[in-house]
Amino acid sequence: MPYLEKNKTDFIFTLYPGGGFNTKDESSLQKLKKVLTSPFFKGVIVTQEFTRNFIIEKLDCPQNKIHYIFGGIIPQNSIDIKRERVYKKEDSLNICFCSAKYMAQGLDKGYDIFIDVAKMLLKNNYNVKFSVIGGFDQDEIPLGEYSKNFIFYGYKKYNELSEIFLEQDIIISPNRPFVLNDGSFDGFPLGAVVEAALNGVIPILTDELQQNSHFTDNEMIIIKPEAEAIFHSIEGLIKNEKIVHLMSNNIQSKSKKIYSHENQLNQRLKILDIYI
């Protein structure tokens, strides 16, 4: 801001969820208010409707300066990926979880729910296997007799994720807003879920802030952050391999359209053209 204002430089920026954007932190909100009221502020790109509504209602940002573009700029590693795995009932259904660790048991990202779901499926003798990518290991939440059904990959570079996701059928992402701290929230879907979807992995995920504006129930399953409900959703998929195959194709196709540079960057260039 000091640089931009000193040089009298007009600017547009993107306000993503996460990072320092906290809806209840006064320091964060004062910084954001200063940016939005700068005489050189010309526009803000928001990627979630929750963000748009918040800066209108709480920070009095003029609506004509807000540009809503669902999604974000992501690496294009998996845009042209061809998925070969096709789930058959005689095979195991492969289910994964992917997240960095920000708090014990990953309560903000719903890691505890993921483990509860896994135990319920295994207790009912379903042929399922689980993979965990990110900051969690087998000691985070004790797995007991079920530990043999899990693979823990630890943290992976972004370009290493596709190889794992291509062998997965479902990614569970039951994240909860305002758990890490009072005003924090995630975008929809999480970045890890987007990368999984680009590889044809079916997301089962939460949307407590109702941020979804593009995906249908033929592409992903949006559900409350409750283990039993997720368990029953997966039961239905286990018994219907055709639905698994259809949803896998659907989510991969839709994600490629939404998150391609052609779509995401072109929308931004049109906005920049207005001001340039």
CSV table of C-alpha atoms in Angstrom, one decimal:
chain,number,residue,atom,x,y,z
A,1,MET,CA,0.0,0.0,0.0
A,2,PRO,CA,2.7,2.6,0.8
A,3,TYR,CA,4.4,1.8,-2.5
A,4,LEU,CA,1.2,2.0,-4.5
A,5,GLU,CA,0.0,5.2,-2.9
A,6,LYS,CA,3.4,6.9,-3.1
A,7,ASN,CA,3.5,6.2,-6.8
A,8,LYS,CA,-0.2,7.0,-7.3
A,9,THR,CA,-0.7,3.5,-8.9
A,10,ASP,CA,-4.3,2.2,-9.5
A,11,PHE,CA,-4.7,-1.4,-8.5
A,12,ILE,CA,-7.0,-4.4,-8.5
A,13,PHE,CA,-6.4,-7.5,-6.3
A,14,THR,CA,-7.9,-10.9,-5.6
A,15,LEU,CA,-9.2,-11.6,-2.1
A,16,TYR,CA,-8.9,-15.3,-1.4
A,17,PRO,CA,-10.2,-17.1,1.8
A,18,GLY,CA,-7.5,-18.1,4.2
A,19,GLY,CA,-4.1,-16.5,4.8
A,20,GLY,CA,-4.5,-13.3,6.8
A,21,PHE,CA,-8.2,-12.8,5.9
A,22,ASN,CA,-10.0,-13.4,9.2
A,23,THR,CA,-13.6,-12.2,9.5
A,24,LYS,CA,-13.4,-11.7,13.3
A,25,ASP,CA,-9.8,-10.4,13.6
A,26,GLU,CA,-9.8,-6.6,14.1
A,27,SER,CA,-6.3,-6.1,12.8
A,28,SER,CA,-7.0,-8.1,9.7
A,29,LEU,CA,-10.2,-6.2,9.0
A,30,GLN,CA,-8.5,-2.8,9.6
A,31,LYS,CA,-5.9,-3.7,7.0
A,32,LEU,CA,-8.6,-4.8,4.5
A,33,LYS,CA,-10.6,-1.7,5.1
A,34,LYS,CA,-7.6,0.5,4.4
A,35,VAL,CA,-7.0,-1.3,1.1
A,36,LEU,CA,-10.7,-1.1,0.1
A,37,THR,CA,-10.9,2.7,0.8
A,38,SER,CA,-7.6,3.7,-0.9
A,39,PRO,CA,-8.1,6.3,-3.6
A,40,PHE,CA,-6.2,4.1,-5.9
A,41,PHE,CA,-8.3,1.0,-5.3
A,42,LYS,CA,-10.2,0.2,-8.5
A,43,GLY,CA,-11.6,-3.3,-7.9
A,44,VAL,CA,-11.4,-6.6,-6.1
A,45,ILE,CA,-11.8,-10.1,-7.5
A,46,VAL,CA,-13.6,-12.5,-5.1
A,47,THR,CA,-13.8,-16.2,-5.5
A,48,GLN,CA,-16.5,-17.0,-3.1
A,49,GLU,CA,-20.0,-15.5,-2.6
A,50,PHE,CA,-19.4,-15.5,1.2
A,51,THR,CA,-16.5,-13.1,0.6
A,52,ARG,CA,-18.5,-10.9,-1.7
A,53,ASN,CA,-21.4,-10.6,0.8
A,54,PHE,CA,-19.0,-10.0,3.7
A,55,ILE,CA,-17.1,-7.1,2.2
A,56,ILE,CA,-20.4,-5.5,1.1
A,57,GLU,CA,-22.1,-5.9,4.5
A,58,LYS,CA,-19.3,-5.4,6.9
A,59,LEU,CA,-16.8,-3.2,5.1
A,60,ASP,CA,-19.1,-1.2,2.8
A,61,CYS,CA,-17.3,-2.1,-0.3
A,62,PRO,CA,-19.1,-0.7,-3.4
A,63,GLN,CA,-20.7,-3.5,-5.3
A,64,ASN,CA,-19.6,-2.1,-8.7
A,65,LYS,CA,-16.0,-2.6,-7.6
A,66,ILE,CA,-16.5,-6.3,-6.8
A,67,HIS,CA,-15.9,-8.9,-9.5
A,68,TYR,CA,-17.0,-12.5,-8.7
A,69,ILE,CA,-15.0,-15.3,-10.4
A,70,PHE,CA,-15.6,-18.7,-8.8
A,71,GLY,CA,-12.4,-20.8,-8.5
A,72,GLY,CA,-8.9,-19.6,-8.7
A,73,ILE,CA,-5.6,-19.8,-10.5
A,74,ILE,CA,-4.1,-23.2,-10.0
A,75,PRO,CA,-1.2,-25.2,-11.5
A,76,GLN,CA,-2.3,-26.9,-14.7
A,77,ASN,CA,-0.5,-30.2,-14.0
A,78,SER,CA,-3.7,-32.3,-14.3
A,79,ILE,CA,-5.8,-30.3,-16.8
A,80,ASP,CA,-5.0,-32.9,-19.6
A,81,ILE,CA,-4.8,-36.0,-17.4
A,82,LYS,CA,-6.5,-39.1,-18.7
A,83,ARG,CA,-7.9,-41.3,-15.9
A,84,GLU,CA,-7.6,-45.1,-16.6
A,85,ARG,CA,-8.9,-46.5,-13.2
A,86,VAL,CA,-12.4,-47.7,-13.3
A,87,TYR,CA,-13.9,-48.9,-10.0
A,88,LYS,CA,-15.4,-52.4,-10.0
A,89,LYS,CA,-17.3,-53.9,-7.0
A,90,GLU,CA,-14.9,-56.8,-6.8
A,91,ASP,CA,-12.0,-54.3,-6.2
A,92,SER,CA,-11.4,-52.1,-3.2
A,93,LEU,CA,-13.0,-48.7,-3.1
A,94,ASN,CA,-10.0,-46.3,-2.5
A,95,ILE,CA,-10.8,-43.3,-0.3
A,96,CYS,CA,-8.4,-40.5,0.6
A,97,PHE,CA,-8.0,-37.4,2.7
A,98,CYS,CA,-5.6,-34.6,1.9
A,99,SER,CA,-4.7,-31.6,4.0
A,100,ALA,CA,-2.0,-29.7,5.8
A,101,LYS,CA,-2.2,-29.9,9.6
A,102,TYR,CA,-3.1,-26.6,11.4
A,103,MET,CA,-4.4,-28.0,14.7
A,104,ALA,CA,-4.5,-31.2,16.7
A,105,GLN,CA,-6.6,-34.0,15.0
A,106,GLY,CA,-7.2,-31.7,12.1
A,107,LEU,CA,-10.6,-30.6,13.5
A,108,ASP,CA,-10.8,-27.7,11.1
A,109,LYS,CA,-10.3,-29.9,8.1
A,110,GLY,CA,-12.5,-32.7,9.5
A,111,TYR,CA,-9.7,-35.3,9.8
A,112,ASP,CA,-11.4,-36.7,12.9
A,113,ILE,CA,-14.6,-37.3,10.8
A,114,PHE,CA,-12.6,-39.0,8.1
A,115,ILE,CA,-11.2,-41.4,10.6
A,116,ASP,CA,-14.7,-42.1,12.1
A,117,VAL,CA,-16.1,-42.8,8.6
A,118,ALA,CA,-13.2,-45.1,7.8
A,119,LYS,CA,-13.7,-47.1,11.0
A,120,MET,CA,-17.4,-47.4,10.3
A,121,LEU,CA,-16.8,-48.8,6.9
A,122,LEU,CA,-14.2,-51.2,8.0
A,123,LYS,CA,-16.3,-52.4,11.0
A,124,ASN,CA,-19.0,-53.2,8.4
A,125,ASN,CA,-16.5,-55.3,6.4
A,126,TYR,CA,-16.6,-53.2,3.3
A,127,ASN,CA,-13.7,-53.6,0.9
A,128,VAL,CA,-12.1,-50.2,1.3
A,129,LYS,CA,-8.6,-48.8,1.5
A,130,PHE,CA,-7.6,-45.4,2.8
A,131,SER,CA,-4.8,-42.9,2.0
A,132,VAL,CA,-3.8,-39.8,3.9
A,133,ILE,CA,-1.8,-37.1,2.3
A,134,GLY,CA,-0.5,-34.2,4.3
A,135,GLY,CA,0.4,-33.5,8.0
A,136,PHE,CA,-1.2,-36.5,9.7
A,137,ASP,CA,0.2,-39.9,10.7
A,138,GLN,CA,-1.1,-43.0,12.3
A,139,ASP,CA,-0.5,-41.7,15.8
A,140,GLU,CA,-2.7,-38.5,15.3
A,141,ILE,CA,-5.9,-40.5,16.0
A,142,PRO,CA,-5.3,-44.1,17.1
A,143,LEU,CA,-6.4,-46.6,14.4
A,144,GLY,CA,-6.0,-49.8,16.4
A,145,GLU,CA,-6.8,-53.0,14.4
A,146,TYR,CA,-7.6,-50.9,11.3
A,147,SER,CA,-4.1,-49.4,10.8
A,148,LYS,CA,-3.2,-52.0,8.1
A,149,ASN,CA,-5.9,-50.5,5.9
A,150,PHE,CA,-4.2,-47.1,5.8
A,151,ILE,CA,-1.3,-45.6,3.8
A,152,PHE,CA,0.2,-42.3,5.1
A,153,TYR,CA,2.1,-40.4,2.5
A,154,GLY,CA,3.0,-37.3,4.5
A,155,TYR,CA,3.4,-34.0,2.7
A,156,LYS,CA,3.8,-34.1,-1.1
A,157,LYS,CA,4.7,-31.5,-3.7
A,158,TYR,CA,1.8,-30.4,-5.8
A,159,ASN,CA,3.2,-32.1,-8.9
A,160,GLU,CA,3.3,-35.4,-6.9
A,161,LEU,CA,-0.3,-35.5,-6.1
A,162,SER,CA,-1.7,-36.6,-9.4
A,163,GLU,CA,0.0,-40.0,-9.2
A,164,ILE,CA,-1.7,-40.7,-5.9
A,165,PHE,CA,-5.1,-39.3,-6.9
A,166,LEU,CA,-5.3,-41.3,-10.1
A,167,GLU,CA,-5.6,-44.4,-7.9
A,168,GLN,CA,-8.3,-43.0,-5.6
A,169,ASP,CA,-12.1,-43.1,-6.1
A,170,ILE,CA,-13.3,-40.7,-3.4
A,171,ILE,CA,-11.8,-37.8,-1.4
A,172,ILE,CA,-13.5,-36.9,1.9
A,173,SER,CA,-13.2,-33.2,2.9
A,174,PRO,CA,-15.5,-32.5,5.8
A,175,ASN,CA,-13.9,-29.1,6.8
A,176,ARG,CA,-15.6,-26.9,9.3
A,177,PRO,CA,-15.5,-23.0,9.3
A,178,PHE,CA,-14.7,-21.0,12.4
A,179,VAL,CA,-12.9,-23.9,14.1
A,180,LEU,CA,-9.2,-23.1,13.6
A,181,ASN,CA,-10.2,-19.7,15.1
A,182,ASP,CA,-13.3,-17.7,15.4
A,183,GLY,CA,-13.2,-15.9,12.0
A,184,SER,CA,-11.4,-18.3,9.8
A,185,PHE,CA,-13.0,-20.1,6.8
A,186,ASP,CA,-11.9,-22.0,3.8
A,187,GLY,CA,-12.7,-21.6,0.1
A,188,PHE,CA,-14.9,-24.1,-1.6
A,189,PRO,CA,-13.7,-26.6,-2.6
A,190,LEU,CA,-10.3,-26.8,-0.9
A,191,GLY,CA,-7.3,-26.7,-3.2
A,192,ALA,CA,-6.5,-30.4,-2.6
A,193,VAL,CA,-10.1,-31.3,-3.5
A,194,VAL,CA,-9.7,-29.4,-6.8
A,195,GLU,CA,-6.6,-31.3,-7.7
A,196,ALA,CA,-8.2,-34.6,-6.8
A,197,ALA,CA,-11.3,-33.7,-8.9
A,198,LEU,CA,-9.1,-32.9,-11.9
A,199,ASN,CA,-7.9,-36.5,-11.6
A,200,GLY,CA,-11.4,-37.9,-11.5
A,201,VAL,CA,-11.7,-38.4,-7.8
A,202,ILE,CA,-15.3,-37.9,-6.4
A,203,PRO,CA,-15.4,-35.3,-3.7
A,204,ILE,CA,-17.6,-35.9,-0.6
A,205,LEU,CA,-17.4,-32.6,1.1
A,206,THR,CA,-19.0,-30.0,3.3
A,207,ASP,CA,-20.3,-26.5,2.4
A,208,GLU,CA,-21.5,-25.0,5.6
A,209,LEU,CA,-21.2,-21.4,4.2
A,210,GLN,CA,-23.1,-22.3,1.0
A,211,GLN,CA,-20.3,-21.2,-1.3
A,212,ASN,CA,-21.0,-23.7,-4.1
A,213,SER,CA,-22.4,-22.1,-7.2
A,214,HIS,CA,-21.2,-24.4,-9.9
A,215,PHE,CA,-21.2,-28.1,-9.0
A,216,THR,CA,-24.2,-30.4,-9.0
A,217,ASP,CA,-25.0,-33.6,-7.2
A,218,ASN,CA,-24.1,-35.5,-10.3
A,219,GLU,CA,-20.5,-34.4,-9.8
A,220,MET,CA,-19.9,-34.2,-6.0
A,221,ILE,CA,-21.7,-35.1,-2.8
A,222,ILE,CA,-22.2,-32.1,-0.4
A,223,ILE,CA,-23.1,-33.2,3.1
A,224,LYS,CA,-23.1,-32.1,6.7
A,225,PRO,CA,-19.9,-32.7,8.7
A,226,GLU,CA,-21.3,-35.8,10.2
A,227,ALA,CA,-19.6,-39.2,10.0
A,228,GLU,CA,-22.8,-41.3,9.8
A,229,ALA,CA,-24.2,-39.3,6.8
A,230,ILE,CA,-20.9,-39.6,4.9
A,231,PHE,CA,-20.8,-43.3,5.7
A,232,HIS,CA,-24.2,-43.8,4.2
A,233,SER,CA,-23.2,-41.8,1.1
A,234,ILE,CA,-20.2,-44.1,0.5
A,235,GLU,CA,-22.3,-47.2,1.1
A,236,GLY,CA,-24.5,-46.1,-1.8
A,237,LEU,CA,-21.4,-45.6,-4.1
A,238,ILE,CA,-19.9,-49.0,-3.1
A,239,LYS,CA,-23.0,-50.7,-4.3
A,240,ASN,CA,-23.3,-48.9,-7.6
A,241,GLU,CA,-20.1,-48.9,-9.7
A,242,LYS,CA,-21.9,-47.3,-12.6
A,243,ILE,CA,-22.6,-44.2,-10.5
A,244,VAL,CA,-19.0,-44.1,-9.4
A,245,HIS,CA,-17.8,-44.2,-13.0
A,246,LEU,CA,-20.3,-41.5,-14.1
A,247,MET,CA,-19.5,-39.1,-11.2
A,248,SER,CA,-15.8,-39.6,-11.7
A,249,ASN,CA,-16.2,-38.6,-15.4
A,250,ASN,CA,-18.5,-35.7,-14.5
A,251,ILE,CA,-16.4,-34.1,-11.8
A,252,GLN,CA,-13.2,-34.4,-13.9
A,253,SER,CA,-14.9,-32.8,-16.9
A,254,LYS,CA,-16.5,-29.9,-15.0
A,255,SER,CA,-13.3,-29.2,-13.0
A,256,LYS,CA,-11.3,-29.0,-16.2
A,257,LYS,CA,-13.7,-26.4,-17.6
A,258,ILE,CA,-13.8,-24.3,-14.4
A,259,TYR,CA,-10.1,-24.3,-13.4
A,260,SER,CA,-8.5,-24.1,-16.8
A,261,HIS,CA,-6.3,-21.1,-17.4
A,262,GLU,CA,-8.4,-20.4,-20.5
A,263,ASN,CA,-11.4,-19.8,-18.2
A,264,GLN,CA,-9.8,-18.3,-15.1
A,265,LEU,CA,-7.3,-16.0,-16.7
A,266,ASN,CA,-9.5,-14.9,-19.6
A,267,GLN,CA,-12.1,-13.6,-17.1
A,268,ARG,CA,-9.5,-11.7,-15.2
A,269,LEU,CA,-8.0,-10.2,-18.4
A,270,LYS,CA,-11.5,-8.9,-19.4
A,271,ILE,CA,-11.7,-7.1,-16.0
A,272,LEU,CA,-8.2,-5.6,-16.4
A,273,ASP,CA,-9.1,-4.4,-19.9
A,274,ILE,CA,-11.9,-2.3,-18.5
A,275,TYR,CA,-9.5,-0.3,-16.3
A,276,ILE,CA,-6.5,-0.3,-18.6
